């Protein structure tokens, strides 16, 4: 085919060549070169030849234009992983920066891990990245926000904005338009991700402001940012508090120290696939300013689509108009307001069942018991609930057990150690134990693997039975301490809503190899995997430094740690590098441990 196409074009190419040759000959005839020009040109060529022979040029050297851009954007590439060995703490970022969630500099895509200099010397408690917003908790427990909703707030300084202070925050979760912050005391606060919606008139009390015996009134530090506290409707026992929160696209899960599981609706789409685990609850009545038990709340209902519209997959020519999925009294209520719902509600089906972990995908919820059993509910249209091919439902409205032992090729006891979910992907870290073979740890992944996120060297848009991820499952190493083979388990996993995965492999658990390997796979359209390319990777692959070395996350004692104001917080702080992902981007920061 290609040979015939070339022969068809050859006559035209010969005509074009002949015309060009004649034109060049005519031009040479019209213009005669002066001898002085020839001598000057020869001298200049000799100088260039001497200069290039005396100055080596490397084939991997950056061009002056590219170097100028990097200097202007204040982004410097890491070299050989030395960023972890420097005395100063350095945060590296890569991927999409279209909403200024990685850095406030004017750059859309960062192809390889680059230093975010505005976080130099800073260790964080937590870092969260969403599509259009980002937030972090500094060493003092204060919350800073930045992103699309804060671009015009501090244009000159180009720094994150302090929004929630003196609450001793330990964990953050971002949803569309809202930020949820968990404090060390077990309180959960909600803020807007848009600075325009955070405006609070000076002196106006907030529902969760400090009491009169606090120090704010003395120093004149009145609250200037609007926020609200999210409280459980059920009474918590003595000493019980919320210890963990997880967020999907439209819902938030909470876990208490007694193992009770709660759910919170972010907006009206919070139960479209039954991910809340409940349908009826109360919200504050926005039309009543002085609320009481009689008129202060509205009884509302969010109905899953599969129940409200059982004919959703039928032909639109014969099916009736779909009924609404929300109660009538929700019409006209602004669910983008942080006070749309100010409560956590205990999930009825899980009452009396203590849980040790919760996880939330984009539209799916998970809970793990102390003996390693997993329950899932919510969306299952891509198989992300992990219930297997025998369950063809796209919506699971009741918590259902996930059977993980089916993925084992031998008769071994299977116990789930960890659950990680993001978007439409779910990963289960399971332990396999047997009498005649050493204990192994596998990573099982299910859901939407369209971009290779399953890690099994396949591109499947729907995988309901969890598959064993390659290169990170069943790994063993010899331990001198126990004189036996020990499993190499994942230390931490984070899954992006858009389909890429970062895994920290615990390679230094029994032997000192200098750190933990960072393994990446999945979608890579915006260079979110950090290898400088834009092709997806369907198999877990160790991320490499520009010199070809292993990109390793380390743990050490920092000589000093600064807060985000540049002030000294403490000396000799134990920190470790932690990987986090957002939609089409990634980051590695130093976390206080």
Coordinates of C-alpha atoms in Angstrom, one line a residue:
X1 CA 0.0 0.0 0.0
X2 CA 2.7 2.5 1.1
X3 CA 4.8 1.7 -2.0
X4 CA 1.9 2.3 -4.4
X5 CA 1.1 5.6 -2.6
X6 CA 4.8 6.7 -3.0
X7 CA 4.9 5.8 -6.7
X8 CA 1.7 7.8 -7.3
X9 CA 3.2 10.9 -5.8
X10 CA 6.7 10.6 -7.4
X11 CA 5.9 12.4 -10.8
X12 CA 4.6 15.4 -8.8
X13 CA 7.7 15.4 -6.6
X14 CA 10.0 15.3 -9.7
X15 CA 8.2 18.3 -11.2
X16 CA 8.5 20.2 -8.0
X17 CA 12.3 19.4 -7.8
X18 CA 12.9 20.5 -11.4
X19 CA 11.1 23.8 -10.8
X20 CA 13.0 24.5 -7.7
X21 CA 16.3 23.7 -9.3
X22 CA 15.7 26.1 -12.2
X23 CA 14.6 28.8 -9.7
X24 CA 17.9 28.4 -7.8
X25 CA 20.0 28.6 -11.0
X26 CA 18.3 31.8 -12.0
X27 CA 18.9 33.3 -8.6
X28 CA 22.5 32.4 -8.7
X29 CA 22.9 34.1 -12.1
X30 CA 21.3 37.4 -10.8
X31 CA 23.3 37.6 -7.6
X32 CA 27.1 37.5 -7.6
X33 CA 28.9 37.1 -4.2
X34 CA 31.5 39.8 -3.3
X35 CA 35.0 38.4 -2.3
X36 CA 34.9 40.4 1.1
X37 CA 31.7 38.6 2.0
X38 CA 33.4 35.3 1.4
X39 CA 36.4 36.2 3.6
X40 CA 34.1 37.5 6.5
X41 CA 32.0 34.4 6.3
X42 CA 35.0 32.1 6.4
X43 CA 36.4 34.0 9.5
X44 CA 33.1 33.7 11.3
X45 CA 32.8 30.0 10.5
X46 CA 36.4 29.4 11.8
X47 CA 35.4 31.2 15.1
X48 CA 32.3 29.0 15.5
X49 CA 34.4 25.9 14.8
X50 CA 37.0 26.9 17.5
X51 CA 34.3 27.8 20.0
X52 CA 32.4 24.5 19.7
X53 CA 35.5 22.4 19.9
X54 CA 36.6 24.1 23.1
X55 CA 33.2 24.0 24.8
X56 CA 31.5 20.6 25.1
X57 CA 27.8 20.4 24.4
X58 CA 25.8 17.6 26.0
X59 CA 22.9 16.1 24.2
X60 CA 20.7 16.2 27.3
X61 CA 21.5 19.9 28.1
X62 CA 18.4 22.1 28.4
X63 CA 17.9 24.8 25.8
X64 CA 18.3 28.5 26.9
X65 CA 14.6 29.1 26.2
X66 CA 13.5 26.1 28.3
X67 CA 15.9 27.1 31.1
X68 CA 14.5 30.6 31.1
X69 CA 10.9 29.3 31.4
X70 CA 11.9 27.1 34.3
X71 CA 13.6 30.0 36.1
X72 CA 10.6 32.3 35.5
X73 CA 8.2 29.7 36.9
X74 CA 10.4 28.9 39.8
X75 CA 10.3 25.2 39.1
X76 CA 13.5 23.1 39.3
X77 CA 13.7 19.5 38.3
X78 CA 14.9 17.0 40.9
X79 CA 18.1 15.2 40.3
X80 CA 18.7 11.6 41.3
X81 CA 16.2 11.7 44.2
X82 CA 18.5 14.1 46.1
X83 CA 15.5 16.1 47.1
X84 CA 15.0 13.7 49.9
X85 CA 18.6 13.9 51.1
X86 CA 18.8 17.7 51.4
X87 CA 18.8 19.3 54.8
X88 CA 15.8 21.5 53.7
X89 CA 12.4 19.9 53.1
X90 CA 11.4 19.9 49.4
X91 CA 7.9 19.1 47.9
X92 CA 7.8 17.9 44.3
X93 CA 4.8 18.1 42.0
X94 CA 3.9 17.0 38.5
X95 CA 0.9 16.8 36.1
X96 CA -1.8 19.2 35.3
X97 CA -1.7 22.6 36.8
X98 CA -4.5 24.2 34.8
X99 CA -6.4 25.4 38.0
X100 CA -3.2 26.3 39.8
X101 CA -3.5 23.4 42.3
X102 CA 0.1 22.4 42.2
X103 CA 1.8 25.8 42.0
X104 CA 0.5 29.3 41.5
X105 CA 2.9 30.0 38.7
X106 CA 1.7 30.3 35.1
X107 CA 2.2 26.8 33.8
X108 CA -0.4 24.3 32.6
X109 CA 1.5 21.0 32.7
X110 CA 4.6 19.9 34.7
X111 CA 5.9 16.8 32.9
X112 CA 8.4 15.5 35.5
X113 CA 8.7 15.9 39.2
X114 CA 9.6 19.5 40.0
X115 CA 10.2 21.4 43.2
X116 CA 7.4 23.6 44.5
X117 CA 9.6 26.2 46.1
X118 CA 6.8 27.9 48.0
X119 CA 6.8 24.7 50.2
X120 CA 10.5 24.7 50.9
X121 CA 11.3 23.9 54.5
X122 CA 7.6 23.1 55.3
X123 CA 6.3 19.8 56.6
X124 CA 2.5 19.3 56.5
X125 CA 0.0 17.3 58.4
X126 CA -2.1 16.6 55.3
X127 CA -2.4 17.7 51.6
X128 CA -5.5 17.4 49.4
X129 CA -5.9 18.2 45.7
X130 CA -9.2 18.4 43.8
X131 CA -10.1 19.4 40.2
X132 CA -10.2 23.2 40.9
X133 CA -9.0 23.6 44.4
X134 CA -6.4 22.4 46.9
X135 CA -5.8 22.7 50.6
X136 CA -3.2 21.7 53.2
X137 CA -2.7 21.6 57.0
X138 CA 0.5 23.1 58.2
X139 CA 2.5 22.0 61.2
X140 CA 0.4 24.2 63.6
X141 CA -2.8 22.6 62.5
X142 CA -4.1 25.6 60.4
X143 CA -5.8 25.1 57.1
X144 CA -4.6 26.9 53.9
X145 CA -6.5 26.9 50.6
X146 CA -5.6 27.8 47.0
X147 CA -6.7 27.1 43.5
X148 CA -9.2 28.5 41.0
X149 CA -11.4 30.0 43.6
X150 CA -8.5 31.9 45.2
X151 CA -6.7 33.2 42.1
X152 CA -7.8 36.8 42.5
X153 CA -7.5 36.7 46.3
X154 CA -3.7 37.1 46.6
X155 CA -2.4 37.8 43.2
X156 CA 0.8 39.7 44.3
X157 CA 2.1 37.2 46.9
X158 CA 0.9 34.1 45.1
X159 CA 0.6 32.1 48.3
X160 CA -2.1 29.9 49.9
X161 CA -4.7 31.7 52.0
X162 CA -5.2 30.9 55.7
X163 CA -8.8 30.0 56.1
X164 CA -9.3 27.9 59.2
X165 CA -7.0 28.6 62.2
X166 CA -6.6 27.3 65.7
X167 CA -8.6 24.2 65.3
X168 CA -5.8 21.6 65.4
X169 CA -6.8 20.0 62.1
X170 CA -5.2 16.7 61.2
X171 CA -7.0 15.5 58.0
X172 CA -8.6 17.1 54.9
X173 CA -11.1 15.9 52.3
X174 CA -12.2 17.8 49.2
X175 CA -15.4 17.5 47.3
X176 CA -16.9 19.6 44.5
X177 CA -17.2 23.1 46.1
X178 CA -16.6 22.1 49.7
X179 CA -13.7 21.3 52.0
X180 CA -14.1 19.0 55.1
X181 CA -11.5 19.2 57.9
X182 CA -11.1 16.8 60.8
X183 CA -9.6 18.0 64.1
X184 CA -7.6 16.1 66.6
X185 CA -10.5 16.4 69.0
X186 CA -12.9 14.6 66.6
X187 CA -14.7 17.7 65.3
X188 CA -15.5 18.0 61.5
X189 CA -15.7 21.4 59.9
X190 CA -16.9 22.4 56.4
X191 CA -15.7 25.3 54.3
X192 CA -16.3 26.5 50.8
X193 CA -13.6 26.2 48.2
X194 CA -14.5 29.6 46.7
X195 CA -13.1 32.6 48.6
X196 CA -16.1 34.7 47.5
X197 CA -18.4 32.4 49.5
X198 CA -16.2 32.5 52.6
X199 CA -16.8 36.2 53.3
X200 CA -17.9 36.8 56.8
X201 CA -18.6 40.2 58.3
X202 CA -16.3 41.1 61.2
X203 CA -17.8 40.3 64.5
X204 CA -20.4 37.9 63.1
X205 CA -20.4 34.6 65.2
X206 CA -20.0 31.3 63.4
X207 CA -21.8 28.1 64.7
X208 CA -18.4 26.7 65.7
X209 CA -16.5 29.7 66.9
X210 CA -14.4 29.6 70.0
X211 CA -16.1 30.0 73.3
X212 CA -16.0 33.2 75.3
X213 CA -13.0 31.9 77.3
X214 CA -10.8 31.6 74.2
X215 CA -8.1 34.0 73.4
X216 CA -9.5 35.4 70.2
X217 CA -11.5 38.1 71.9
X218 CA -8.4 39.3 73.8
X219 CA -6.1 39.5 70.8
X220 CA -8.8 40.8 68.4
X221 CA -8.7 37.7 66.2
X222 CA -12.3 37.5 65.2
X223 CA -13.2 34.9 62.6
X224 CA -13.1 36.3 59.1
X225 CA -13.9 33.0 57.2
X226 CA -17.3 31.4 57.2
X227 CA -17.4 27.7 58.2
X228 CA -19.7 25.3 59.9
X229 CA -19.3 22.2 62.2
X230 CA -20.7 18.9 61.0
X231 CA -22.1 17.0 64.0
X232 CA -23.5 13.5 64.4
X233 CA -27.3 13.4 65.1
X234 CA -26.8 10.3 67.3
X235 CA -25.4 10.6 70.7
X236 CA -21.7 9.5 71.1
X237 CA -20.7 7.6 74.2
X238 CA -18.2 9.0 76.7
X239 CA -14.8 9.4 75.0
X240 CA -16.1 8.5 71.6
X241 CA -15.1 10.8 68.7
X242 CA -14.8 10.8 64.9
X243 CA -11.3 9.6 64.0
X244 CA -11.5 9.3 60.2
X245 CA -13.4 10.9 57.3
X246 CA -13.5 9.9 53.6
X247 CA -15.1 11.7 50.8
X248 CA -16.6 10.8 47.4
X249 CA -17.9 13.1 44.7
X250 CA -21.1 13.9 46.6
X251 CA -20.9 12.2 50.0
X252 CA -18.7 12.0 53.1
X253 CA -18.2 9.0 55.4
X254 CA -17.2 9.2 59.1
X255 CA -15.8 6.6 61.5
X256 CA -15.8 6.9 65.3
X257 CA -13.4 5.5 67.8
X258 CA -16.0 2.9 68.7
X259 CA -16.3 1.7 65.2
X260 CA -19.6 3.3 64.3
X261 CA -20.1 4.4 60.7
X262 CA -21.7 7.7 59.7
X263 CA -22.7 9.3 56.4
X264 CA -23.1 12.9 55.3
X265 CA -24.7 14.3 52.1
X266 CA -22.7 17.0 50.4
X267 CA -25.5 17.9 48.0
X268 CA -28.7 16.5 46.3
X269 CA -26.7 13.9 44.3
X270 CA -25.3 12.3 47.5
X271 CA -27.5 9.2 47.2
X272 CA -28.0 8.8 43.5
X273 CA -26.4 5.3 43.7
X274 CA -27.3 4.5 47.3
X275 CA -23.8 5.4 48.5
X276 CA -25.1 7.1 51.6
X277 CA -26.6 3.8 52.9
X278 CA -29.8 5.7 54.0
X279 CA -32.6 7.7 52.3
X280 CA -34.3 9.8 54.8
X281 CA -32.7 12.5 57.0
X282 CA -33.1 16.0 58.3
X283 CA -31.6 19.2 57.0
X284 CA -31.7 22.8 58.4
X285 CA -34.7 24.8 57.1
X286 CA -33.1 27.8 55.3
X287 CA -36.3 29.8 55.6
X288 CA -36.3 29.8 59.4
X289 CA -33.7 32.1 61.1
X290 CA -34.6 31.2 64.7
X291 CA -34.7 27.4 64.6
X292 CA -36.4 25.1 67.1
X293 CA -37.1 21.4 67.3
X294 CA -40.5 22.0 65.8
X295 CA -39.7 24.2 62.8
X296 CA -36.0 24.3 62.4
X297 CA -35.5 21.3 60.2
X298 CA -36.9 19.7 57.1
X299 CA -37.5 15.9 56.6
X300 CA -36.1 15.2 53.2
X301 CA -35.5 12.1 51.1
X302 CA -32.8 11.2 48.5
X303 CA -33.9 8.2 46.4
X304 CA -31.4 6.1 44.5
X305 CA -31.9 6.2 40.7
X306 CA -32.5 2.4 40.5
X307 CA -35.5 2.7 42.9
X308 CA -36.9 6.0 41.6
X309 CA -36.5 5.0 37.9
X310 CA -36.4 1.2 37.5
X311 CA -36.9 1.6 33.7
X312 CA -33.7 3.7 33.3
X313 CA -32.2 1.2 30.9
X314 CA -35.4 0.7 28.9
X315 CA -36.1 2.3 25.5
X316 CA -36.9 6.0 25.9
X317 CA -39.7 5.6 23.3
X318 CA -41.8 3.5 25.5
X319 CA -40.7 4.4 29.1
X320 CA -42.6 7.0 31.1
X321 CA -41.0 10.2 32.3
X322 CA -38.6 9.4 35.1
X323 CA -39.8 10.4 38.5
X324 CA -37.7 12.8 40.7
X325 CA -35.0 11.4 42.9
X326 CA -35.5 14.0 45.6
X327 CA -38.4 15.0 47.9
X328 CA -40.5 18.0 46.9
X329 CA -39.4 20.2 49.8
X330 CA -35.8 20.1 48.4
X331 CA -36.8 22.1 45.3
X332 CA -35.3 25.6 45.4
X333 CA -32.8 24.8 48.2
X334 CA -29.2 25.7 47.5
X335 CA -27.1 22.6 48.0
X336 CA -23.9 24.4 47.3
X337 CA -24.1 26.2 50.6
X338 CA -22.0 24.7 53.4
X339 CA -25.2 24.7 55.6
X340 CA -27.2 22.5 53.2
X341 CA -26.7 19.7 55.7
X342 CA -24.8 20.1 59.0
X343 CA -25.1 16.6 60.4
X344 CA -23.7 13.1 60.2
X345 CA -26.2 10.2 60.2
X346 CA -25.4 6.7 61.4
X347 CA -25.9 4.1 58.6
X348 CA -28.8 1.9 59.8
X349 CA -27.5 -1.4 58.3
X350 CA -24.2 -1.1 60.1
X351 CA -25.4 -0.4 63.5
X352 CA -23.9 -2.8 66.0
X353 CA -21.2 -3.8 63.5
X354 CA -17.8 -2.2 64.6
X355 CA -15.6 -1.2 61.7
X356 CA -11.9 -0.4 61.7
X357 CA -11.7 1.4 58.3
X358 CA -13.9 3.3 55.8
X359 CA -13.2 4.2 52.2
X360 CA -15.1 6.2 49.6
X361 CA -14.8 6.1 45.8
X362 CA -16.5 8.7 43.6
X363 CA -19.9 7.1 44.1
X364 CA -19.2 4.0 46.1
X365 CA -18.7 3.3 49.9
X366 CA -16.7 0.7 51.7
X367 CA -16.2 -0.5 55.3
X368 CA -13.8 -3.0 56.8
X369 CA -14.2 -5.1 59.9
X370 CA -11.4 -6.0 62.4
X371 CA -11.2 -9.6 61.0
X372 CA -10.6 -8.4 57.5
X373 CA -14.1 -8.6 55.9
X374 CA -15.2 -5.9 53.5
X375 CA -18.7 -4.5 52.8
X376 CA -19.5 -2.3 49.8
X377 CA -22.5 -0.3 48.6
X378 CA -23.2 2.4 46.0
X379 CA -22.4 2.6 42.3
X380 CA -21.4 -0.7 40.6
X381 CA -21.7 0.3 36.9
X382 CA -18.0 -0.4 36.3
X383 CA -17.7 -3.2 38.9
X384 CA -16.0 -0.9 41.4
X385 CA -18.0 -2.5 44.3
X386 CA -16.0 -5.7 43.7
X387 CA -18.9 -8.1 44.0
X388 CA -18.0 -10.3 41.1
X389 CA -19.6 -11.1 37.8
X390 CA -22.6 -12.8 39.4
X391 CA -23.9 -9.4 40.5
X392 CA -25.1 -7.5 37.5
X393 CA -26.7 -4.6 39.4
X394 CA -25.3 -1.1 38.7
X395 CA -26.5 0.1 42.1
X396 CA -26.1 -1.6 45.5
X397 CA -28.3 0.1 48.1
X398 CA -27.5 -2.3 51.0
X399 CA -24.0 -2.9 52.3
X400 CA -22.9 -6.3 50.8
X401 CA -19.9 -8.4 51.5
X402 CA -17.1 -8.5 49.0
X403 CA -15.7 -12.0 48.6
X404 CA -11.9 -11.7 48.1
X405 CA -10.8 -15.3 48.5
X406 CA -12.0 -16.2 45.0
X407 CA -9.0 -14.4 43.6
X408 CA -6.6 -16.8 45.3
X409 CA -5.2 -19.7 43.2
X410 CA -4.6 -21.9 46.2
X411 CA -6.4 -22.7 49.4
X412 CA -5.2 -19.9 51.7
X413 CA -6.9 -17.9 54.3
X414 CA -7.6 -14.4 52.9
X415 CA -7.8 -11.2 55.1
X416 CA -8.2 -7.7 53.9
X417 CA -5.6 -5.3 55.4
X418 CA -6.5 -2.1 53.6
X419 CA -9.0 -0.5 51.2
X420 CA -8.3 2.4 48.8
X421 CA -10.8 3.9 46.5
X422 CA -10.8 6.8 44.1
X423 CA -13.2 7.6 41.2
X424 CA -14.4 4.3 39.7
X425 CA -11.4 2.2 40.9
X426 CA -11.0 0.2 44.1
X427 CA -7.9 -1.5 45.5
X428 CA -7.9 -4.2 48.2
X429 CA -4.7 -5.1 50.0
X430 CA -5.1 -8.7 51.2
X431 CA -3.0 -11.1 53.1
X432 CA -2.8 -14.8 52.1
X433 CA -1.8 -17.2 54.8
X434 CA -1.3 -21.0 54.5
X435 CA 0.2 -23.8 56.6
X436 CA 2.6 -25.1 53.9
X437 CA 3.6 -21.8 52.2
X438 CA 4.9 -18.4 53.3
X439 CA 2.5 -15.5 53.9
X440 CA 2.1 -13.3 50.9
X441 CA 0.3 -9.9 50.3
X442 CA -1.6 -9.3 47.1
X443 CA -3.1 -6.1 45.7
X444 CA -6.5 -6.7 44.1
X445 CA -8.0 -4.0 41.9
X446 CA -11.5 -3.7 40.3
X447 CA -13.6 -1.1 38.5
X448 CA -12.9 1.1 35.5
X449 CA -9.5 0.1 34.0
X450 CA -10.0 1.9 30.7
X451 CA -6.6 3.6 31.2
X452 CA -4.8 0.6 32.7
X453 CA -5.6 1.4 36.3
X454 CA -6.3 -2.3 37.1
X455 CA -2.5 -2.9 37.0
X456 CA -3.0 -6.3 35.4
X457 CA -1.7 -5.3 31.9
X458 CA -5.2 -5.0 30.6
X459 CA -7.4 -2.1 29.4
X460 CA -10.9 -3.0 30.6
X461 CA -13.7 -0.5 31.2
X462 CA -15.5 -2.8 33.6
X463 CA -14.0 -5.3 36.0
X464 CA -16.3 -6.6 38.7
X465 CA -14.0 -9.4 40.1
X466 CA -10.9 -7.9 41.7
X467 CA -7.8 -8.8 39.7
X468 CA -4.3 -9.3 41.0
X469 CA -2.1 -6.4 40.2
X470 CA 1.3 -7.4 38.6
X471 CA 4.7 -6.5 40.0
X472 CA 3.4 -5.5 43.4
X473 CA 1.6 -8.7 44.5
X474 CA 3.2 -11.8 46.1
X475 CA 6.6 -10.1 46.7
X476 CA 8.9 -11.8 49.2
X477 CA 12.2 -10.9 50.7
X478 CA 14.5 -12.7 53.2
X479 CA 14.6 -11.2 56.7
X480 CA 17.8 -11.6 58.8
X481 CA 15.8 -10.9 61.9
X482 CA 13.3 -13.7 61.5
X483 CA 15.5 -16.0 59.3
X484 CA 12.6 -16.5 57.0
X485 CA 10.8 -15.0 53.9
X486 CA 8.7 -12.0 54.6
X487 CA 6.1 -10.3 52.4
X488 CA 6.7 -6.9 50.8
X489 CA 3.5 -5.1 51.4
X490 CA 2.3 -1.7 50.1
X491 CA 2.9 1.0 52.6
X492 CA 0.4 3.4 51.1
X493 CA -1.9 3.6 48.0
X494 CA -3.6 6.6 46.6
X495 CA -6.0 6.5 43.6
X496 CA -6.9 9.6 41.5
X497 CA -10.5 10.3 40.5
X498 CA -9.3 10.3 36.8
X499 CA -7.7 6.9 36.9
X500 CA -4.0 6.9 37.8
X501 CA -2.5 5.2 40.9
X502 CA 0.6 5.9 43.1
X503 CA 1.7 3.1 45.4
X504 CA 4.5 3.3 48.0
X505 CA 6.1 -0.1 48.3
X506 CA 7.5 -1.0 51.7
X507 CA 10.8 -2.2 50.4
X508 CA 12.7 -1.0 53.4
X509 CA 10.7 -2.9 56.0
X510 CA 13.3 -5.6 56.8
X511 CA 16.4 -4.2 55.1
X512 CA 17.8 -0.7 54.9
X513 CA 17.7 0.1 51.2
X514 CA 17.4 3.9 51.6
X515 CA 13.6 4.3 51.4
X516 CA 10.4 3.1 49.8
X517 CA 10.0 2.7 46.1
X518 CA 7.3 4.8 44.4
X519 CA 5.3 2.7 41.9
X520 CA 3.0 4.3 39.3
X521 CA 0.5 3.1 36.7
X522 CA -2.8 4.1 35.0
X523 CA -3.8 7.2 33.1
X524 CA -1.0 9.5 31.9
X525 CA -2.6 12.0 29.5
X526 CA -1.3 15.0 31.5
X527 CA 2.0 13.4 32.6
X528 CA 0.5 12.6 36.0
X529 CA 2.7 9.5 36.3
X530 CA 5.9 11.7 36.3
X531 CA 7.8 10.0 33.6
X532 CA 7.7 12.9 31.2
X533 CA 5.5 11.0 28.7
X534 CA 1.8 11.0 28.0
X535 CA 1.1 7.3 27.3
X536 CA -0.8 5.3 29.9
X537 CA 0.8 2.4 31.7
X538 CA -1.2 -0.7 32.4
X539 CA 1.3 -2.3 34.7
X540 CA 2.8 -1.0 38.0
X541 CA 6.2 0.5 37.2
X542 CA 8.8 1.9 39.4
X543 CA 9.2 5.7 38.9
X544 CA 12.7 6.7 38.0
X545 CA 14.7 9.8 38.5
X546 CA 16.1 11.8 35.5
X547 CA 19.4 9.9 36.0
X548 CA 17.7 6.5 35.9
X549 CA 17.8 5.8 39.6
X550 CA 14.9 4.6 41.8
X551 CA 12.5 7.3 43.0
X552 CA 12.4 6.5 46.7
X553 CA 10.4 8.1 49.5
X554 CA 12.4 8.5 52.7
X555 CA 11.9 9.0 56.4
X556 CA 14.2 11.1 58.6
X557 CA 14.4 13.7 61.3
X558 CA 14.2 17.2 60.0
X559 CA 16.6 19.7 61.6
X560 CA 13.8 22.3 61.6
X561 CA 10.3 22.7 60.3
X562 CA 8.6 25.9 59.2
X563 CA 4.9 26.8 59.0
X564 CA 3.4 28.4 55.9
X565 CA 4.2 31.9 57.1
X566 CA 7.9 31.0 57.1
X567 CA 8.2 31.0 60.8
X568 CA 10.0 28.3 62.8
X569 CA 7.7 25.7 64.3
X570 CA 10.1 23.1 65.9
X571 CA 13.5 21.5 65.7
X572 CA 14.3 17.8 65.2
X573 CA 10.9 16.7 63.8
X574 CA 10.3 13.2 62.5
X575 CA 9.0 13.4 59.0
X576 CA 8.5 11.1 56.0
X577 CA 7.7 11.6 52.3
X578 CA 4.1 11.0 51.4
X579 CA 2.5 10.7 47.9
X580 CA -0.8 12.2 47.1
X581 CA -2.8 12.4 43.8
X582 CA -5.5 14.7 42.4
X583 CA -7.3 14.8 39.1
X584 CA -4.5 14.4 36.5
X585 CA -1.7 15.4 38.9
X586 CA 0.5 14.1 41.7
X587 CA 2.7 15.4 44.5
X588 CA 5.2 14.1 47.1
X589 CA 5.4 16.2 50.3
X590 CA 7.0 15.8 53.7
X591 CA 4.4 14.7 56.3
X592 CA 4.8 15.0 60.1
X593 CA 4.6 11.5 61.7

